[in-house]
Short mmCIF file of C-alpha atoms in Angstrom, two decimals:
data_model
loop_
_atom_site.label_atom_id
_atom_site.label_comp_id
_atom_site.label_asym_id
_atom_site.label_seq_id
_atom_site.Cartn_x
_atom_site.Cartn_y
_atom_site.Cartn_z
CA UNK A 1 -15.31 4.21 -20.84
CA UNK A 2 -12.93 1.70 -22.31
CA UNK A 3 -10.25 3.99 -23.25
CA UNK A 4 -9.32 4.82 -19.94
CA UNK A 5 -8.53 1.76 -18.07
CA UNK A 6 -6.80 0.95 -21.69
CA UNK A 7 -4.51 4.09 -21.01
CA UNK A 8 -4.07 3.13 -17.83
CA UNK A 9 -3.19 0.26 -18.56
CA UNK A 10 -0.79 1.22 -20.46
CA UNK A 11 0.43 3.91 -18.13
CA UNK A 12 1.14 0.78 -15.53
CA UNK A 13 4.32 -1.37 -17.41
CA UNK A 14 6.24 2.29 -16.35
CA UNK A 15 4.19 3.81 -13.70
CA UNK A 16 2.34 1.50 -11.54
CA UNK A 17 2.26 3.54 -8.58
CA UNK A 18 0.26 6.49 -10.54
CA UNK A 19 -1.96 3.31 -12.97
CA UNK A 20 -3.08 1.74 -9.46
CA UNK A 21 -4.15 5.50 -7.99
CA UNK A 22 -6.00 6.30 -11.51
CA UNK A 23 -7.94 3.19 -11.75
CA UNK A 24 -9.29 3.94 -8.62
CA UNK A 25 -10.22 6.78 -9.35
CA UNK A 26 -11.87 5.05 -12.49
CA UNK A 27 -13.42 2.71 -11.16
CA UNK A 28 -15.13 5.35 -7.96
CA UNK A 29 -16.79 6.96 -11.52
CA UNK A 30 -17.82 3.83 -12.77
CA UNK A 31 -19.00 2.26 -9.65
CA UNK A 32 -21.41 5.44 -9.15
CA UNK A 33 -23.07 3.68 -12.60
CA UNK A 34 -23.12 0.34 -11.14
CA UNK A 35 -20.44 -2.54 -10.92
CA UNK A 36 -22.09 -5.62 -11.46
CA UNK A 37 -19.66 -6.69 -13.45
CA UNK A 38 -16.23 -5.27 -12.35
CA UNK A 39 -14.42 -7.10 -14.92
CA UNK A 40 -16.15 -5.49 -17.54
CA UNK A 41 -15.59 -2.40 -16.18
CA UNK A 42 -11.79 -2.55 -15.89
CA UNK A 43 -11.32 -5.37 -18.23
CA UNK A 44 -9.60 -3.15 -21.05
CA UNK A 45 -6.87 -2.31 -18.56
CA UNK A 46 -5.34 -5.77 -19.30
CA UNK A 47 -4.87 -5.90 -22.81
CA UNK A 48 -1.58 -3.35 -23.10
CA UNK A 49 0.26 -5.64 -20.15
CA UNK A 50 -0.70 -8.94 -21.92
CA UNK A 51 0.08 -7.89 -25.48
CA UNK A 52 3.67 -6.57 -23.99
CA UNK A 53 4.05 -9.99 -22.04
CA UNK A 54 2.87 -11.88 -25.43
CA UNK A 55 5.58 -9.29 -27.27
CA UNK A 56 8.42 -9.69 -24.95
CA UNK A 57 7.45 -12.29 -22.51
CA UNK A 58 11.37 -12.60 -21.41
CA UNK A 59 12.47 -8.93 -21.11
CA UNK A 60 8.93 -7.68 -20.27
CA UNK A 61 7.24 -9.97 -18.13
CA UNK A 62 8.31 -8.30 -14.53
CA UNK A 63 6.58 -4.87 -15.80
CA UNK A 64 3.60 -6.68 -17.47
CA UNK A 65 3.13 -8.52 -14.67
CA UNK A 66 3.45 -5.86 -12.14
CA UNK A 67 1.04 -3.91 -14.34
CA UNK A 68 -1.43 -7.31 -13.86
CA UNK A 69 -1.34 -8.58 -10.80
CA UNK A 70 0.38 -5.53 -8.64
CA UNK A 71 -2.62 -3.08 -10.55
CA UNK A 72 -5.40 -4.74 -12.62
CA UNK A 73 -5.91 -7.66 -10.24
CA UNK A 74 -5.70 -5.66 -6.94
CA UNK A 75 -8.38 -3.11 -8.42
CA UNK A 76 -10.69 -6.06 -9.53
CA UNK A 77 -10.30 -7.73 -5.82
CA UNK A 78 -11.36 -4.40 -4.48
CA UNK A 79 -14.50 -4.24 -6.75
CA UNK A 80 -15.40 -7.59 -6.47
CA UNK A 81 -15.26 -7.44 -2.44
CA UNK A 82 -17.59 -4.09 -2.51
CA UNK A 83 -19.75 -6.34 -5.26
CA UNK A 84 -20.07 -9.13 -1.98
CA UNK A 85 -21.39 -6.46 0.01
CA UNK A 86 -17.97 -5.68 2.01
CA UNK A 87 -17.40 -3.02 4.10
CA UNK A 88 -14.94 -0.66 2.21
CA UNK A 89 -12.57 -1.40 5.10
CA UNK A 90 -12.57 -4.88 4.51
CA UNK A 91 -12.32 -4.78 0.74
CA UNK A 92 -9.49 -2.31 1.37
CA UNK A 93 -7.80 -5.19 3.66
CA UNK A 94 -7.90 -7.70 0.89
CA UNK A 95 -6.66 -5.50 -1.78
CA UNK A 96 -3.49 -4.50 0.17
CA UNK A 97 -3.14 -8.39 1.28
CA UNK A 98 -2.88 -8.82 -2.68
CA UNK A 99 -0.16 -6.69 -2.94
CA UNK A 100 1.82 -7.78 -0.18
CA UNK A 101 1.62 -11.56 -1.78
CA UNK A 102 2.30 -10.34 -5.14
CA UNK A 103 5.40 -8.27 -3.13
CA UNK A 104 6.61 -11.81 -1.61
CA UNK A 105 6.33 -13.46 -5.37
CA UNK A 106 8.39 -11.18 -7.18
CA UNK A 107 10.96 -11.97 -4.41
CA UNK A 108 10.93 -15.49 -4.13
CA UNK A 109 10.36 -15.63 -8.60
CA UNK A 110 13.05 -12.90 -9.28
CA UNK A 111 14.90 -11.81 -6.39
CA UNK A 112 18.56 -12.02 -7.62
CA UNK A 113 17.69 -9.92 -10.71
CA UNK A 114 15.98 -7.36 -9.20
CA UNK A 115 18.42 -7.02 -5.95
CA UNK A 116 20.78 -6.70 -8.71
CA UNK A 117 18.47 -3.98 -10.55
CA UNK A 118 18.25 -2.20 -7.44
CA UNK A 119 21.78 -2.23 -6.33
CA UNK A 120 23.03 -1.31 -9.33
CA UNK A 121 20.66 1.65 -9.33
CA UNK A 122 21.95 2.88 -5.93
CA UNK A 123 25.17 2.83 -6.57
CA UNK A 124 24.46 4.80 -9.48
CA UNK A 125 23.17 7.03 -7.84
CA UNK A 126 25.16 7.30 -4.89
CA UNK A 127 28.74 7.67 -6.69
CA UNK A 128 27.47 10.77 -7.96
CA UNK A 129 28.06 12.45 -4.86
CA UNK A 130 31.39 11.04 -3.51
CA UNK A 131 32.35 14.04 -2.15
CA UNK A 132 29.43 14.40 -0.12
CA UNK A 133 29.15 11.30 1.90
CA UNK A 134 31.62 9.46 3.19
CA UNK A 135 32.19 5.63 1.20
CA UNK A 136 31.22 3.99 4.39
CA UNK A 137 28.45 5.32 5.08
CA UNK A 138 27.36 4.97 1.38
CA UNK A 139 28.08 1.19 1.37
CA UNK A 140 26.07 0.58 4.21
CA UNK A 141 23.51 2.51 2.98
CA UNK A 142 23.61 0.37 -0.29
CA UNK A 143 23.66 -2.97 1.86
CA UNK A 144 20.57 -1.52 3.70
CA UNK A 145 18.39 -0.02 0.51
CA UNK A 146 19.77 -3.70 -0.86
CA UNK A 147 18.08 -5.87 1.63
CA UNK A 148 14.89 -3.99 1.42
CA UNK A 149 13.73 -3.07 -2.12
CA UNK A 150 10.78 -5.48 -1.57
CA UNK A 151 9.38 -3.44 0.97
CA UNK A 152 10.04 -0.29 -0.71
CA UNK A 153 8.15 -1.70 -4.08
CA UNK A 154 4.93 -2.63 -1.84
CA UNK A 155 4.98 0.30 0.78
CA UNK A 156 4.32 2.62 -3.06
CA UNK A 157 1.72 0.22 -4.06
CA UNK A 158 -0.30 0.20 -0.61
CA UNK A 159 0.37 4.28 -0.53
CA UNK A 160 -0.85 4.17 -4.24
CA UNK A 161 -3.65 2.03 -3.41
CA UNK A 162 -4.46 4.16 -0.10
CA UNK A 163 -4.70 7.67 -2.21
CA UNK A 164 -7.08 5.61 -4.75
CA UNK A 165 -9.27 4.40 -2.19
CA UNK A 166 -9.79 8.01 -0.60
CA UNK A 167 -10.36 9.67 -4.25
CA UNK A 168 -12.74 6.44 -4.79
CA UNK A 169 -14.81 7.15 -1.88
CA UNK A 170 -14.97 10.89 -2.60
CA UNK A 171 -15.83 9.75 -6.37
CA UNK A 172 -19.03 7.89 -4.46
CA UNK A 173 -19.87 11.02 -2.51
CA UNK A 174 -18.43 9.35 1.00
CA UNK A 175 -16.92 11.65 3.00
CA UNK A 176 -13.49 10.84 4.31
CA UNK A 177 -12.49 11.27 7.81
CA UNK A 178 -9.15 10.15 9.18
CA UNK A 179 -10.46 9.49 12.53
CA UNK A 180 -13.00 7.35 11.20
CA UNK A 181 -10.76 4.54 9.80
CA UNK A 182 -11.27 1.24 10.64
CA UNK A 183 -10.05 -2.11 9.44
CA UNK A 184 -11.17 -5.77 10.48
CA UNK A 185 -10.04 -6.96 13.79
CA UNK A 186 -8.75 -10.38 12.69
CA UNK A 187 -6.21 -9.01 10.91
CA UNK A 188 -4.35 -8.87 13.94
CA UNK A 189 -4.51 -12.40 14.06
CA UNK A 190 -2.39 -12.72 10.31
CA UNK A 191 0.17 -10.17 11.78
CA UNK A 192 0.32 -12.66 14.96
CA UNK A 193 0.37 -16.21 12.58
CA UNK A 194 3.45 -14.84 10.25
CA UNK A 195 5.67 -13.83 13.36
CA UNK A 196 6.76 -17.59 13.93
CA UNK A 197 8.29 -17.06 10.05
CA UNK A 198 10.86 -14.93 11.93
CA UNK A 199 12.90 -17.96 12.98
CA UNK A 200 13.09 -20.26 9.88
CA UNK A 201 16.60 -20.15 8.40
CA UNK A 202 16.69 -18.32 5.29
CA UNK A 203 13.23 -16.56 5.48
CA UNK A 204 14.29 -13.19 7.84
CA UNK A 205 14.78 -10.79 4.92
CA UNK A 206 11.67 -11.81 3.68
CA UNK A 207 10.11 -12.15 7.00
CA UNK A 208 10.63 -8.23 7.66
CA UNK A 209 9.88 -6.90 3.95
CA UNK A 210 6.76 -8.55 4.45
CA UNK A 211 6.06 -7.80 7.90
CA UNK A 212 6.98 -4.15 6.86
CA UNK A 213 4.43 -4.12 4.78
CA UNK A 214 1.85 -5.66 6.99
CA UNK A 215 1.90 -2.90 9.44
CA UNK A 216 0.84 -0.32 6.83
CA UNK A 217 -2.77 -1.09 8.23
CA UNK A 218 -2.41 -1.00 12.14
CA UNK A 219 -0.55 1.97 10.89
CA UNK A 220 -3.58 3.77 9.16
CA UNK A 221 -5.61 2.47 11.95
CA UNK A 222 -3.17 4.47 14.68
CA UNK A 223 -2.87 7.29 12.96
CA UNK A 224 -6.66 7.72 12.89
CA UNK A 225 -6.84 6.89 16.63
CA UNK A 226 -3.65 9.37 17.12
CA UNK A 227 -5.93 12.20 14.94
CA UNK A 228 -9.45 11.37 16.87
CA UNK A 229 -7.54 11.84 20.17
CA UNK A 230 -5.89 14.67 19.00
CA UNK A 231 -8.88 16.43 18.20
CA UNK A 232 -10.74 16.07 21.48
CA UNK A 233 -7.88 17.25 22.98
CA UNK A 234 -6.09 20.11 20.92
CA UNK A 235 -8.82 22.09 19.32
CA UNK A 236 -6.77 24.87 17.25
CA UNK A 237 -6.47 23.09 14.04
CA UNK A 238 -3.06 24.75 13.10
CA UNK A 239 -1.60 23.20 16.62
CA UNK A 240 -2.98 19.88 15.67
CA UNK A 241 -1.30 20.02 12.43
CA UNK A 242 2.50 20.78 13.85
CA UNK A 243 1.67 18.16 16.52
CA UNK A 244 1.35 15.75 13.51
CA UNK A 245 4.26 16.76 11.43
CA UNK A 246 6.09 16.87 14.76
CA UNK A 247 5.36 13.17 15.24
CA UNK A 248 6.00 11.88 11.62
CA UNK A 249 9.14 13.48 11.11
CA UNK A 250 10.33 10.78 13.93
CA UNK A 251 10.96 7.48 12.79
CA UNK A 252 10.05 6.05 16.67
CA UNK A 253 6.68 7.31 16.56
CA UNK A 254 6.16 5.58 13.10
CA UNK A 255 6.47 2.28 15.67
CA UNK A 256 4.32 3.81 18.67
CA UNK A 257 1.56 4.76 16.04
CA UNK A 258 1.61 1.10 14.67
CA UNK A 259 1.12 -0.25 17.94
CA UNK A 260 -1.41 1.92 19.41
CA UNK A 261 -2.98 0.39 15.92
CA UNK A 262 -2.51 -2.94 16.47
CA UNK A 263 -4.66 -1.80 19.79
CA UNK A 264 -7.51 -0.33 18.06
CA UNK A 265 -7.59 -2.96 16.20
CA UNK A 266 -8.57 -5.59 19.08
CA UNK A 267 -10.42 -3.52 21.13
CA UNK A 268 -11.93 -0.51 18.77
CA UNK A 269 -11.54 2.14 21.60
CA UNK A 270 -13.48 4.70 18.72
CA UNK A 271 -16.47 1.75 18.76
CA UNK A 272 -16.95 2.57 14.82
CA UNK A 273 -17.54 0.00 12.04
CA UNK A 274 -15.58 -1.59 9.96
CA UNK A 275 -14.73 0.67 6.96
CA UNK A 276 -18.12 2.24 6.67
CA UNK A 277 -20.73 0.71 4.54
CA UNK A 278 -20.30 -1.14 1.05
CA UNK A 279 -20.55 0.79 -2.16
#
């Protein structure tokens, strides 16, 4: 059992994205064993990251500590949550909060180098095709992609941590159901406290990366409302399916779906729990 999270953990100082989606997939296995004690369960995932920030704690430590904190510690918040007897919505919640304050850190800690990181990478990338785009537009698309490589790092964590909580339930035997989703209700009230942040000098670019990331949730929750409706309404499966891709191939609905979230959030027009029982 330990050689697994110790691959993983590994696997994370490159690939945190596919490290955060494989140690839930671990720890679904483990937990159908027991998790009394989630840190023994996942504790070998640490020991690659800290050895490389012990090795190389100046060129290393963003890696190692996205390997930490942005995997190991946001797996071990989501089995200690389910250990309190959470709902698996809930323990979901507080999981993807992690990663959105971890997100925020690595701004306010290293922003300048990794904008620069970023940037640099873009441009890379986007003078190899010169003579398809014109420079304009690839400057402004450089400015954009500049302003919001916070929100791009934590939108692939929550995805990553989204896929491993599916596989984890399916690892438990819990059947997933997209119109079943269901987060807690006062998380509206966070998404309502942090709006105020939008008018301190200084703080905007943060202020959206975060609030980006914030919305990932209503989002889930409207796109199981969208799903649930769709379903009582369009019953050829295939039609339901093109109605879908129709929808998230525009950028607008992406918005709509968010706030019909926001919505279900408050009022719970499904009337289901919150994120089904605890493991």
């Amino acid at each position: 059992m330990l050689f697994y999270p110790l691959l993983l953990g590994a696997l994370a100082i490159s690939f945190p994205f596919l490290s955060l989606v494989g140690m839930m997939i671990f720890s679904g296995r483990a937990a159908m064993q027991g998790i009394d004690m989630p840190i023994r369960v996942i504790g070998a995932f640490f020991l690659a990251p800290a050895a490389i920030l012990l090795w190389d704690h100046t060129g290393m430590m963003i890696p190692a500590l996205d390997a930490i904190i942005g995997v190991g510690l946001v797996c071990l918040i989501f089995l200690l949550a389910l250990k309190a007897h959470v709902p698996f919505g809930s323990a979901f919640t507080l999981s993807a909060l992690a990663i959105i304050a971890y997100g925020l850190v690595r701004v306010v800690a290293w922003g300048e180098q990794l904008s620069t990181m970023h940037i640099n990478a873009l441009e890379t990338a986007m003078g190899q095709m010169p003579q398809m785009l014109d420079k304009t537009m690839l400057q402004t698309t450089v400015d954009i992609m500049g302003s919001f490589w916070p929100a791009s790092w934590m939108l692939s964590q929550l995805l990553a941590l989204y896929l491993g909580y599916v596989l984890f339930q399916r690892s438990l035997g819990v059947k997933f159901r997209w119109s079943d989703q269901r987060f807690p209700s006062a998380y509206n009230i966070l998404l309502v406290a942090v709006l105020p942040v939008y008018f301190v000098p200084g703080a905007r670019i943060m202020f959206v990366n975060g609030f980006i990331a914030l919305c990932v949730i209503p989002f889930i929750q409207g796109l199981g409302l969208l799903i649930d409706r769709l379903g009582r309404i369009v019953q050829n499966r295939l039609l339901r399916i093109l109605v879908l891709v129709f929808l998230l191939i525009n950028i607008i609905s992406y918005a709509l779906i968010t706030l019909f979230g926001f919505a279900d959030l408050w009022w719970n027009f499904r009337n289901i729990k919150t994120g089904g029982n605890p493991a």
